[in-house]
Amino acid sequence: MIDRWRQFCLHRLPRTSTASCFIFLRPFSASHTLQAKKKKMPPKKAPAAEKKVLLGRPSNNLKIGIVGLPNVGKSSFFNVLSDTDLGKAANFPYATINPEEARIPVPDVRFDWLCDLYKPASRVPAFLTCIDIAGLTAGASTGAGLGNAFLSHVRAVDGIFQVVRAFDDAEVIHVEGDVDPLRDMEIIQTELRLKDIEWVEKHLDGLKRTGRSLGNNSLADKAKKEEIATVEKIYKALTVDGKDIRKCEWNNKEIEVVNSLTLLTAKPITYLVNLSEKDYVRKKNKWLAKIKGWIDAHNPGDPLIPFSVSLEERLAQLPDDERAEAQKEPGAQSALGKITQAGYSSLDLIRYFTCGPDEVRAWTIRKGTKAPQAAGVIHSDFENKFVCGEIMTYEDLKENGSESAVKAAGKLRQQGKPYEMVDGDIAYWKSG
């Protein structure tokens, strides 16, 4: 092979080039050739990590519902949380029929500090929309106690505050006859899961009927088969595995199917244990450890917040100065702010701020929201004609003391369309 190349070169090249030709055609070993090829190949880029799709509706306007058995303190809690008397609190089951709705300001020390700095004419905090839902009872999934209507109200919200009664009071009747928080939690979990099973069964039957004629070549047919497989997996999780849907592992395609079904057990739950004022103040109750153990066994990771409706009602009746003084007593602090923030976080909601002398405002968005969509919650034109955002962190502003100082320190950043908003960002949008 080498000799042929030499003859070719001697024929094609001038005589003066013969020496250089032989030098150029010095034979290479196979290993040298492979090394040369390897050196020329560009390094492979690591594949970008796939962004996890969130469970639940893809919206910034999410709602949380108050759920529990009758007479556990749901409507009384709703009233003190919302500072209204919309909730129909009464000492008998089903005092609440139609759900009541209120917007609850979400406490935030960052928002308070920004208001102190800018002294704006208008102050608008973030809000959590809360719904008071009638009490569920055993058999609600089959229609007992207006259960079908009440469960449809649960389906309409995006997260759940589950109120659990752990106080004894002979004057407040219990629908099951006695106080047993573990039994009550089992009832609620069972009814939500049974309703999901019924819903998934119907949906799966419909998919299978239409899926009998599916082929293997069409992309649409393949997608439909994948959907059927996912729904079968959901059904197995509910029936065989005995798990709530939010506690199972799903990939992004499966989450899209789960979200389309709006399942009750896919909604995040925050457990609120209603104690007597005495037990809440002294931080002791015979049920608390057992409730925590039940959550760890059945729904690990779900938050548990003890509180006392009776304490909250007493504090709500006091003037502001007396209320602040009363909460200085050991153990007598209100839990409403903590509860509101927990509900807000459970829905994967975050906030960013716009600040100026006219207004300081917190804008609610979901985790993972990109800059153009975050700007769009103010006005759709900001998203459609998005140019960039000037972003600084709350921490940088607090550390430097003013916007000009942040800019001088090089901490004011221009961010484009790919930027993912971070909780506490302070933003100024530019649009065309």
Short mmCIF file of C-alpha atoms in Angstrom, two decimals:
data_model
loop_
_atom_site.label_atom_id
_atom_site.label_comp_id
_atom_site.label_asym_id
_atom_site.label_seq_id
_atom_site.Cartn_x
_atom_site.Cartn_y
_atom_site.Cartn_z
CA MET A 1 0.00 0.00 0.00
CA ILE A 2 2.87 2.36 0.89
CA ASP A 3 4.65 1.57 -2.40
CA ARG A 4 1.53 2.47 -4.37
CA TRP A 5 1.35 5.85 -2.68
CA ARG A 6 5.04 6.46 -3.43
CA GLN A 7 4.52 5.70 -7.14
CA PHE A 8 1.46 7.97 -7.20
CA CYS A 9 3.39 10.84 -5.62
CA LEU A 10 6.46 10.36 -7.86
CA HIS A 11 4.19 10.50 -10.88
CA ARG A 12 2.18 13.53 -9.70
CA LEU A 13 4.79 15.65 -7.90
CA PRO A 14 7.89 17.39 -9.25
CA ARG A 15 11.26 15.69 -8.75
CA THR A 16 12.28 18.31 -6.18
CA SER A 17 9.37 17.20 -3.99
CA THR A 18 10.39 13.55 -3.82
CA ALA A 19 12.21 13.76 -0.52
CA SER A 20 9.44 15.61 1.18
CA CYS A 21 6.99 13.17 -0.31
CA PHE A 22 8.77 10.18 1.25
CA ILE A 23 8.95 11.97 4.59
CA PHE A 24 5.24 12.76 4.46
CA LEU A 25 4.38 9.17 3.63
CA ARG A 26 6.28 7.62 6.50
CA PRO A 27 4.08 4.72 7.60
CA PHE A 28 2.02 5.14 10.78
CA SER A 29 1.13 2.36 13.12
CA ALA A 30 -2.52 1.55 13.78
CA SER A 31 -2.20 2.78 17.37
CA HIS A 32 -0.89 6.18 16.17
CA THR A 33 -3.83 6.48 13.79
CA LEU A 34 -6.34 5.75 16.57
CA GLN A 35 -4.64 8.26 18.87
CA ALA A 36 -4.83 10.91 16.17
CA LYS A 37 -8.52 10.25 15.67
CA LYS A 38 -9.17 10.41 19.39
CA LYS A 39 -7.40 13.75 19.69
CA LYS A 40 -9.53 15.26 16.93
CA MET A 41 -12.86 14.21 18.48
CA PRO A 42 -14.48 17.02 20.52
CA PRO A 43 -15.33 16.18 24.12
CA LYS A 44 -18.87 14.96 24.69
CA LYS A 45 -21.17 17.33 26.53
CA ALA A 46 -22.83 15.99 29.64
CA PRO A 47 -26.59 15.65 29.07
CA ALA A 48 -28.63 18.38 30.78
CA ALA A 49 -30.62 17.14 33.74
CA GLU A 50 -34.31 16.89 32.95
CA LYS A 51 -36.35 19.44 34.87
CA LYS A 52 -38.84 17.74 37.19
CA VAL A 53 -42.49 18.48 36.46
CA LEU A 54 -44.48 19.43 39.58
CA LEU A 55 -47.56 17.56 40.70
CA GLY A 56 -50.72 19.64 40.48
CA ARG A 57 -52.24 22.29 38.26
CA PRO A 58 -49.68 24.41 36.33
CA SER A 59 -50.95 27.69 37.74
CA ASN A 60 -49.94 30.52 40.06
CA ASN A 61 -53.49 30.87 41.41
CA LEU A 62 -53.71 27.80 43.62
CA LYS A 63 -56.09 27.11 46.50
CA ILE A 64 -55.88 25.11 49.70
CA GLY A 65 -58.90 23.48 51.35
CA ILE A 66 -59.61 22.80 55.02
CA VAL A 67 -60.60 19.14 55.37
CA GLY A 68 -61.54 16.92 58.32
CA LEU A 69 -64.35 15.19 60.11
CA PRO A 70 -67.28 17.27 61.41
CA ASN A 71 -66.77 19.16 64.69
CA VAL A 72 -62.97 19.09 64.73
CA GLY A 73 -62.68 22.89 64.54
CA LYS A 74 -62.44 23.48 60.76
CA SER A 75 -64.83 26.43 60.46
CA SER A 76 -63.61 28.02 63.69
CA PHE A 77 -60.06 27.71 62.36
CA PHE A 78 -61.12 29.22 59.02
CA ASN A 79 -62.69 32.19 60.82
CA VAL A 80 -59.61 33.03 62.89
CA LEU A 81 -57.29 32.43 59.93
CA SER A 82 -59.29 34.71 57.63
CA ASP A 83 -60.34 37.17 60.37
CA THR A 84 -63.95 36.74 59.26
CA ASP A 85 -67.10 35.00 60.44
CA LEU A 86 -67.80 33.33 57.09
CA GLY A 87 -67.30 29.80 58.48
CA LYS A 88 -70.46 28.27 59.94
CA ALA A 89 -69.12 27.01 63.26
CA ALA A 90 -71.74 25.00 65.17
CA ASN A 91 -71.95 22.03 67.54
CA PHE A 92 -73.56 19.64 65.05
CA PRO A 93 -72.43 17.88 61.86
CA TYR A 94 -72.78 19.49 58.41
CA ALA A 95 -73.20 23.03 59.70
CA THR A 96 -71.14 23.91 56.61
CA ILE A 97 -72.67 22.89 53.28
CA ASN A 98 -71.36 25.31 50.68
CA PRO A 99 -67.62 26.06 50.76
CA GLU A 100 -66.46 29.49 51.90
CA GLU A 101 -63.41 31.22 50.41
CA ALA A 102 -61.00 33.83 51.79
CA ARG A 103 -57.60 35.27 50.80
CA ILE A 104 -55.09 35.08 53.65
CA PRO A 105 -52.03 37.39 53.71
CA VAL A 106 -48.83 35.32 53.91
CA PRO A 107 -46.52 36.77 56.58
CA ASP A 108 -43.00 37.59 55.38
CA VAL A 109 -40.31 39.51 57.27
CA ARG A 110 -38.67 40.37 53.92
CA PHE A 111 -41.82 42.13 52.75
CA ASP A 112 -42.04 44.06 56.02
CA TRP A 113 -38.40 45.17 55.70
CA LEU A 114 -38.89 46.31 52.10
CA CYS A 115 -41.92 48.37 53.14
CA ASP A 116 -39.85 50.00 55.88
CA LEU A 117 -37.10 50.81 53.33
CA TYR A 118 -39.26 52.20 50.50
CA LYS A 119 -42.16 53.56 52.61
CA PRO A 120 -44.57 53.02 49.69
CA ALA A 121 -48.06 54.44 49.29
CA SER A 122 -49.41 50.92 48.65
CA ARG A 123 -48.39 47.61 50.25
CA VAL A 124 -49.59 44.33 48.72
CA PRO A 125 -48.33 41.08 50.33
CA ALA A 126 -48.59 37.58 48.92
CA PHE A 127 -51.90 35.81 49.55
CA LEU A 128 -53.01 32.23 50.08
CA THR A 129 -56.54 31.38 48.95
CA CYS A 130 -58.18 29.16 51.56
CA ILE A 131 -61.47 27.22 51.28
CA ASP A 132 -63.61 25.97 54.19
CA ILE A 133 -64.99 22.55 53.14
CA ALA A 134 -67.73 20.65 54.95
CA GLY A 135 -66.79 17.70 57.15
CA LEU A 136 -66.24 14.26 55.63
CA THR A 137 -67.47 11.09 57.32
CA ALA A 138 -66.94 7.36 56.88
CA GLY A 139 -68.68 6.32 53.67
CA ALA A 140 -68.29 9.73 52.02
CA SER A 141 -66.79 8.10 48.91
CA THR A 142 -70.07 6.23 48.36
CA GLY A 143 -72.20 9.33 48.96
CA ALA A 144 -72.83 9.14 52.74
CA GLY A 145 -73.43 12.52 54.37
CA LEU A 146 -73.44 14.45 51.07
CA GLY A 147 -70.01 12.93 50.58
CA ASN A 148 -69.96 13.12 46.78
CA ALA A 149 -70.61 16.86 46.84
CA PHE A 150 -68.03 17.47 49.56
CA LEU A 151 -65.38 15.36 47.81
CA SER A 152 -65.97 17.37 44.62
CA HIS A 153 -65.10 20.47 46.68
CA VAL A 154 -61.86 18.75 47.73
CA ARG A 155 -61.11 17.92 44.10
CA ALA A 156 -61.45 21.62 43.21
CA VAL A 157 -58.58 22.70 45.52
CA ASP A 158 -54.86 22.14 45.04
CA GLY A 159 -53.74 21.31 48.57
CA ILE A 160 -55.22 20.25 51.91
CA PHE A 161 -55.11 21.51 55.48
CA GLN A 162 -56.29 18.40 57.35
CA VAL A 163 -57.57 19.42 60.79
CA VAL A 164 -57.28 16.63 63.37
CA ARG A 165 -59.06 16.87 66.71
CA ALA A 166 -56.90 16.00 69.74
CA PHE A 167 -58.82 17.80 72.50
CA ASP A 168 -61.49 16.45 74.85
CA ASP A 169 -64.62 18.52 75.38
CA ALA A 170 -67.88 16.93 76.47
CA GLU A 171 -69.81 19.91 75.10
CA VAL A 172 -68.44 19.44 71.56
CA ILE A 173 -69.87 16.21 70.16
CA HIS A 174 -67.78 13.91 67.96
CA VAL A 175 -69.44 12.28 64.98
CA GLU A 176 -67.73 8.95 65.80
CA GLY A 177 -68.67 9.11 69.50
CA ASP A 178 -65.23 9.67 71.05
CA VAL A 179 -61.92 11.42 70.35
CA ASP A 180 -59.45 9.25 68.43
CA PRO A 181 -57.23 11.20 66.00
CA LEU A 182 -55.66 8.06 64.48
CA ARG A 183 -59.07 6.64 63.57
CA ASP A 184 -60.12 10.03 62.15
CA MET A 185 -57.00 10.23 59.99
CA GLU A 186 -57.59 6.70 58.72
CA ILE A 187 -61.17 7.66 57.77
CA ILE A 188 -60.09 10.69 55.76
CA GLN A 189 -57.26 8.84 54.01
CA THR A 190 -59.52 5.89 53.19
CA GLU A 191 -62.32 8.05 51.77
CA LEU A 192 -59.94 10.10 49.59
CA ARG A 193 -58.23 6.94 48.33
CA LEU A 194 -61.50 5.09 47.62
CA LYS A 195 -62.78 8.03 45.60
CA ASP A 196 -59.54 8.07 43.61
CA ILE A 197 -59.85 4.32 42.96
CA GLU A 198 -63.40 4.78 41.68
CA TRP A 199 -62.30 7.66 39.45
CA VAL A 200 -59.24 5.82 38.06
CA GLU A 201 -61.27 2.65 37.39
CA LYS A 202 -63.76 4.59 35.25
CA HIS A 203 -61.00 6.40 33.39
CA LEU A 204 -59.05 3.17 32.78
CA ASP A 205 -62.15 1.37 31.46
CA GLY A 206 -62.74 4.20 29.00
CA LEU A 207 -59.14 4.14 27.82
CA LYS A 208 -59.17 0.38 27.31
CA ARG A 209 -62.40 0.49 25.30
CA THR A 210 -60.95 3.04 22.91
CA GLY A 211 -57.55 1.34 22.95
CA ARG A 212 -58.61 -1.99 21.43
CA SER A 213 -58.05 -0.73 17.89
CA LEU A 214 -54.68 0.89 18.58
CA GLY A 215 -51.78 -0.02 16.27
CA ASN A 216 -48.01 0.16 16.72
CA ASN A 217 -46.96 2.55 13.97
CA SER A 218 -48.72 5.80 14.82
CA LEU A 219 -47.10 8.11 17.39
CA ALA A 220 -50.56 8.96 18.69
CA ASP A 221 -51.31 5.27 19.24
CA LYS A 222 -48.01 4.78 21.05
CA ALA A 223 -48.76 7.78 23.26
CA LYS A 224 -52.20 6.39 24.08
CA LYS A 225 -50.68 3.03 25.02
CA GLU A 226 -48.20 4.79 27.31
CA GLU A 227 -51.10 6.65 28.93
CA ILE A 228 -52.96 3.36 29.55
CA ALA A 229 -49.81 1.87 31.11
CA THR A 230 -49.44 4.90 33.39
CA VAL A 231 -53.07 4.77 34.53
CA GLU A 232 -52.66 1.05 35.27
CA LYS A 233 -49.59 1.96 37.36
CA ILE A 234 -51.64 4.58 39.24
CA TYR A 235 -54.38 2.04 39.89
CA LYS A 236 -51.86 -0.47 41.22
CA ALA A 237 -50.35 2.17 43.54
CA LEU A 238 -53.77 2.89 45.04
CA THR A 239 -55.05 -0.68 45.32
CA VAL A 240 -52.14 -3.13 45.59
CA ASP A 241 -49.46 -0.87 47.10
CA GLY A 242 -51.93 1.07 49.25
CA LYS A 243 -50.14 4.39 48.70
CA ASP A 244 -51.27 7.94 48.19
CA ILE A 245 -50.31 9.11 44.70
CA ARG A 246 -48.12 11.97 45.96
CA LYS A 247 -45.94 9.42 47.78
CA CYS A 248 -45.05 7.44 44.64
CA GLU A 249 -42.18 8.02 42.23
CA TRP A 250 -43.24 9.28 38.79
CA ASN A 251 -41.30 10.42 35.75
CA ASN A 252 -42.29 13.58 33.89
CA LYS A 253 -44.54 11.87 31.34
CA GLU A 254 -46.34 10.01 34.12
CA ILE A 255 -46.79 13.20 36.14
CA GLU A 256 -48.57 14.78 33.17
CA VAL A 257 -51.08 11.89 33.24
CA VAL A 258 -51.43 12.12 37.04
CA ASN A 259 -52.10 15.86 36.80
CA SER A 260 -54.78 15.33 34.16
CA LEU A 261 -56.75 13.12 36.59
CA THR A 262 -56.83 15.71 39.46
CA LEU A 263 -56.62 12.94 42.04
CA LEU A 264 -57.39 13.65 45.70
CA THR A 265 -54.38 11.71 47.05
CA ALA A 266 -52.03 13.62 44.73
CA LYS A 267 -52.70 16.84 46.64
CA PRO A 268 -50.18 17.87 49.32
CA ILE A 269 -51.45 17.59 52.91
CA THR A 270 -50.46 19.65 55.94
CA TYR A 271 -51.73 18.07 59.17
CA LEU A 272 -53.03 20.58 61.74
CA VAL A 273 -53.57 19.05 65.19
CA ASN A 274 -56.16 21.02 67.15
CA LEU A 275 -55.26 20.93 70.86
CA SER A 276 -56.85 22.45 73.92
CA GLU A 277 -55.29 25.76 74.93
CA LYS A 278 -53.85 24.14 78.05
CA ASP A 279 -52.12 21.35 76.07
CA TYR A 280 -50.86 23.76 73.42
CA VAL A 281 -49.30 26.14 75.93
CA ARG A 282 -47.55 23.37 77.88
CA LYS A 283 -46.59 21.49 74.65
CA LYS A 284 -47.96 18.20 75.94
CA ASN A 285 -50.71 16.00 74.59
CA LYS A 286 -51.24 12.25 74.80
CA TRP A 287 -51.95 12.00 71.07
CA LEU A 288 -49.15 14.04 69.49
CA ALA A 289 -46.46 11.33 69.43
CA LYS A 290 -48.96 8.78 68.09
CA ILE A 291 -50.11 11.17 65.36
CA LYS A 292 -46.50 11.80 64.36
CA GLY A 293 -45.91 8.03 64.24
CA TRP A 294 -48.99 7.54 62.05
CA ILE A 295 -47.81 10.20 59.58
CA ASP A 296 -44.31 8.71 59.45
CA ALA A 297 -45.76 5.28 58.74
CA HIS A 298 -48.41 6.26 56.19
CA ASN A 299 -47.33 9.57 54.64
CA PRO A 300 -43.69 10.23 55.58
CA GLY A 301 -42.55 13.79 55.07
CA ASP A 302 -45.95 15.45 55.41
CA PRO A 303 -45.76 18.43 57.79
CA LEU A 304 -47.43 18.35 61.22
CA ILE A 305 -48.32 21.60 63.03
CA PRO A 306 -49.93 21.61 66.50
CA PHE A 307 -52.18 24.60 67.22
CA SER A 308 -55.16 25.55 69.36
CA VAL A 309 -58.34 27.04 67.91
CA SER A 310 -59.47 28.09 71.39
CA LEU A 311 -56.23 30.06 71.92
CA GLU A 312 -56.46 31.63 68.47
CA GLU A 313 -60.08 32.67 69.12
CA ARG A 314 -59.11 34.28 72.43
CA LEU A 315 -56.20 36.16 70.85
CA ALA A 316 -58.37 37.32 67.94
CA GLN A 317 -60.73 39.11 70.33
CA LEU A 318 -57.94 41.23 71.85
CA PRO A 319 -56.80 44.65 70.58
CA ASP A 320 -53.47 44.59 68.73
CA ASP A 321 -51.36 45.80 71.67
CA GLU A 322 -52.98 43.38 74.13
CA ARG A 323 -52.63 40.52 71.63
CA ALA A 324 -48.91 41.18 71.28
CA GLU A 325 -48.55 41.29 75.07
CA ALA A 326 -50.52 38.08 75.55
CA GLN A 327 -48.24 36.22 73.13
CA LYS A 328 -45.22 37.05 75.28
CA GLU A 329 -46.42 34.45 77.75
CA PRO A 330 -44.51 31.13 77.43
CA GLY A 331 -46.09 28.85 74.83
CA ALA A 332 -48.93 31.23 73.96
CA GLN A 333 -47.74 32.29 70.51
CA SER A 334 -50.19 32.17 67.62
CA ALA A 335 -49.50 29.46 65.02
CA LEU A 336 -51.54 31.08 62.23
CA GLY A 337 -48.53 32.64 60.47
CA LYS A 338 -46.64 29.35 60.52
CA ILE A 339 -49.70 27.50 59.20
CA THR A 340 -50.25 30.00 56.37
CA GLN A 341 -46.61 29.82 55.28
CA ALA A 342 -46.67 26.00 55.42
CA GLY A 343 -49.74 25.89 53.18
CA TYR A 344 -48.17 28.35 50.74
CA SER A 345 -44.97 26.28 50.55
CA SER A 346 -46.84 22.98 50.22
CA LEU A 347 -48.26 24.24 46.91
CA ASP A 348 -44.69 24.91 45.63
CA LEU A 349 -45.42 28.64 45.61
CA ILE A 350 -42.72 31.28 45.90
CA ARG A 351 -42.80 35.07 45.56
CA TYR A 352 -40.76 37.85 44.02
CA PHE A 353 -41.00 41.55 44.79
CA THR A 354 -41.41 44.77 42.84
CA CYS A 355 -40.43 47.82 44.87
CA GLY A 356 -40.73 51.58 44.62
CA PRO A 357 -42.19 54.64 46.39
CA ASP A 358 -45.62 53.98 44.87
CA GLU A 359 -45.90 50.30 45.76
CA VAL A 360 -44.11 47.35 47.30
CA ARG A 361 -45.76 44.17 46.10
CA ALA A 362 -45.17 40.42 46.40
CA TRP A 363 -46.07 38.43 43.29
CA THR A 364 -46.91 34.75 43.67
CA ILE A 365 -45.45 32.25 41.18
CA ARG A 366 -44.68 28.53 41.25
CA LYS A 367 -41.21 27.11 41.72
CA GLY A 368 -39.35 26.78 38.43
CA THR A 369 -41.07 29.75 36.76
CA LYS A 370 -38.93 31.46 34.10
CA ALA A 371 -38.46 35.24 34.00
CA PRO A 372 -40.90 35.98 31.12
CA GLN A 373 -43.72 34.03 32.78
CA ALA A 374 -42.96 35.71 36.12
CA ALA A 375 -43.25 39.10 34.44
CA GLY A 376 -46.50 37.92 32.85
CA VAL A 377 -48.28 37.69 36.21
CA ILE A 378 -48.16 41.51 36.27
CA HIS A 379 -49.37 41.94 32.69
CA SER A 380 -49.42 39.66 29.66
CA ASP A 381 -47.59 42.30 27.59
CA PHE A 382 -44.58 41.96 29.90
CA GLU A 383 -44.35 38.30 28.91
CA ASN A 384 -45.19 38.68 25.21
CA LYS A 385 -42.74 41.57 24.70
CA PHE A 386 -40.17 40.49 27.27
CA VAL A 387 -36.65 41.91 26.82
CA CYS A 388 -34.90 41.23 30.12
CA GLY A 389 -35.17 41.63 33.87
CA GLU A 390 -32.94 43.54 36.24
CA ILE A 391 -32.70 41.24 39.25
CA MET A 392 -31.20 41.62 42.70
CA THR A 393 -31.61 39.38 45.71
CA TYR A 394 -33.28 40.51 48.91
CA GLU A 395 -30.11 39.54 50.80
CA ASP A 396 -27.95 41.78 48.60
CA LEU A 397 -30.30 44.74 49.03
CA LYS A 398 -30.43 44.29 52.80
CA GLU A 399 -26.64 43.94 53.01
CA ASN A 400 -25.91 47.02 50.88
CA GLY A 401 -28.81 49.17 52.05
CA SER A 402 -29.96 50.71 48.74
CA GLU A 403 -30.43 49.93 45.07
CA SER A 404 -27.57 52.25 44.07
CA ALA A 405 -25.23 50.49 46.48
CA VAL A 406 -26.27 47.09 45.09
CA LYS A 407 -25.52 48.34 41.57
CA ALA A 408 -22.17 49.81 42.64
CA ALA A 409 -21.26 46.45 44.18
CA GLY A 410 -21.99 44.72 40.86
CA LYS A 411 -24.86 42.72 42.34
CA LEU A 412 -27.60 44.00 40.00
CA ARG A 413 -27.89 41.38 37.25
CA GLN A 414 -29.54 41.47 33.85
CA GLN A 415 -31.35 38.18 33.23
CA GLY A 416 -32.89 36.91 30.02
CA LYS A 417 -35.59 34.43 29.10
CA PRO A 418 -33.85 31.29 30.45
CA TYR A 419 -33.53 32.69 33.99
CA GLU A 420 -35.43 30.72 36.64
CA MET A 421 -36.82 32.94 39.39
CA VAL A 422 -35.65 32.44 42.97
CA ASP A 423 -37.81 33.06 46.03
CA GLY A 424 -37.17 36.60 47.29
CA ASP A 425 -35.86 38.06 44.02
CA ILE A 426 -36.47 41.79 43.50
CA ALA A 427 -37.25 42.44 39.85
CA TYR A 428 -37.57 45.32 37.39
CA TRP A 429 -38.85 44.21 34.00
CA LYS A 430 -38.00 45.61 30.57
CA SER A 431 -40.34 44.90 27.67
CA GLY A 432 -40.55 46.05 24.07
#
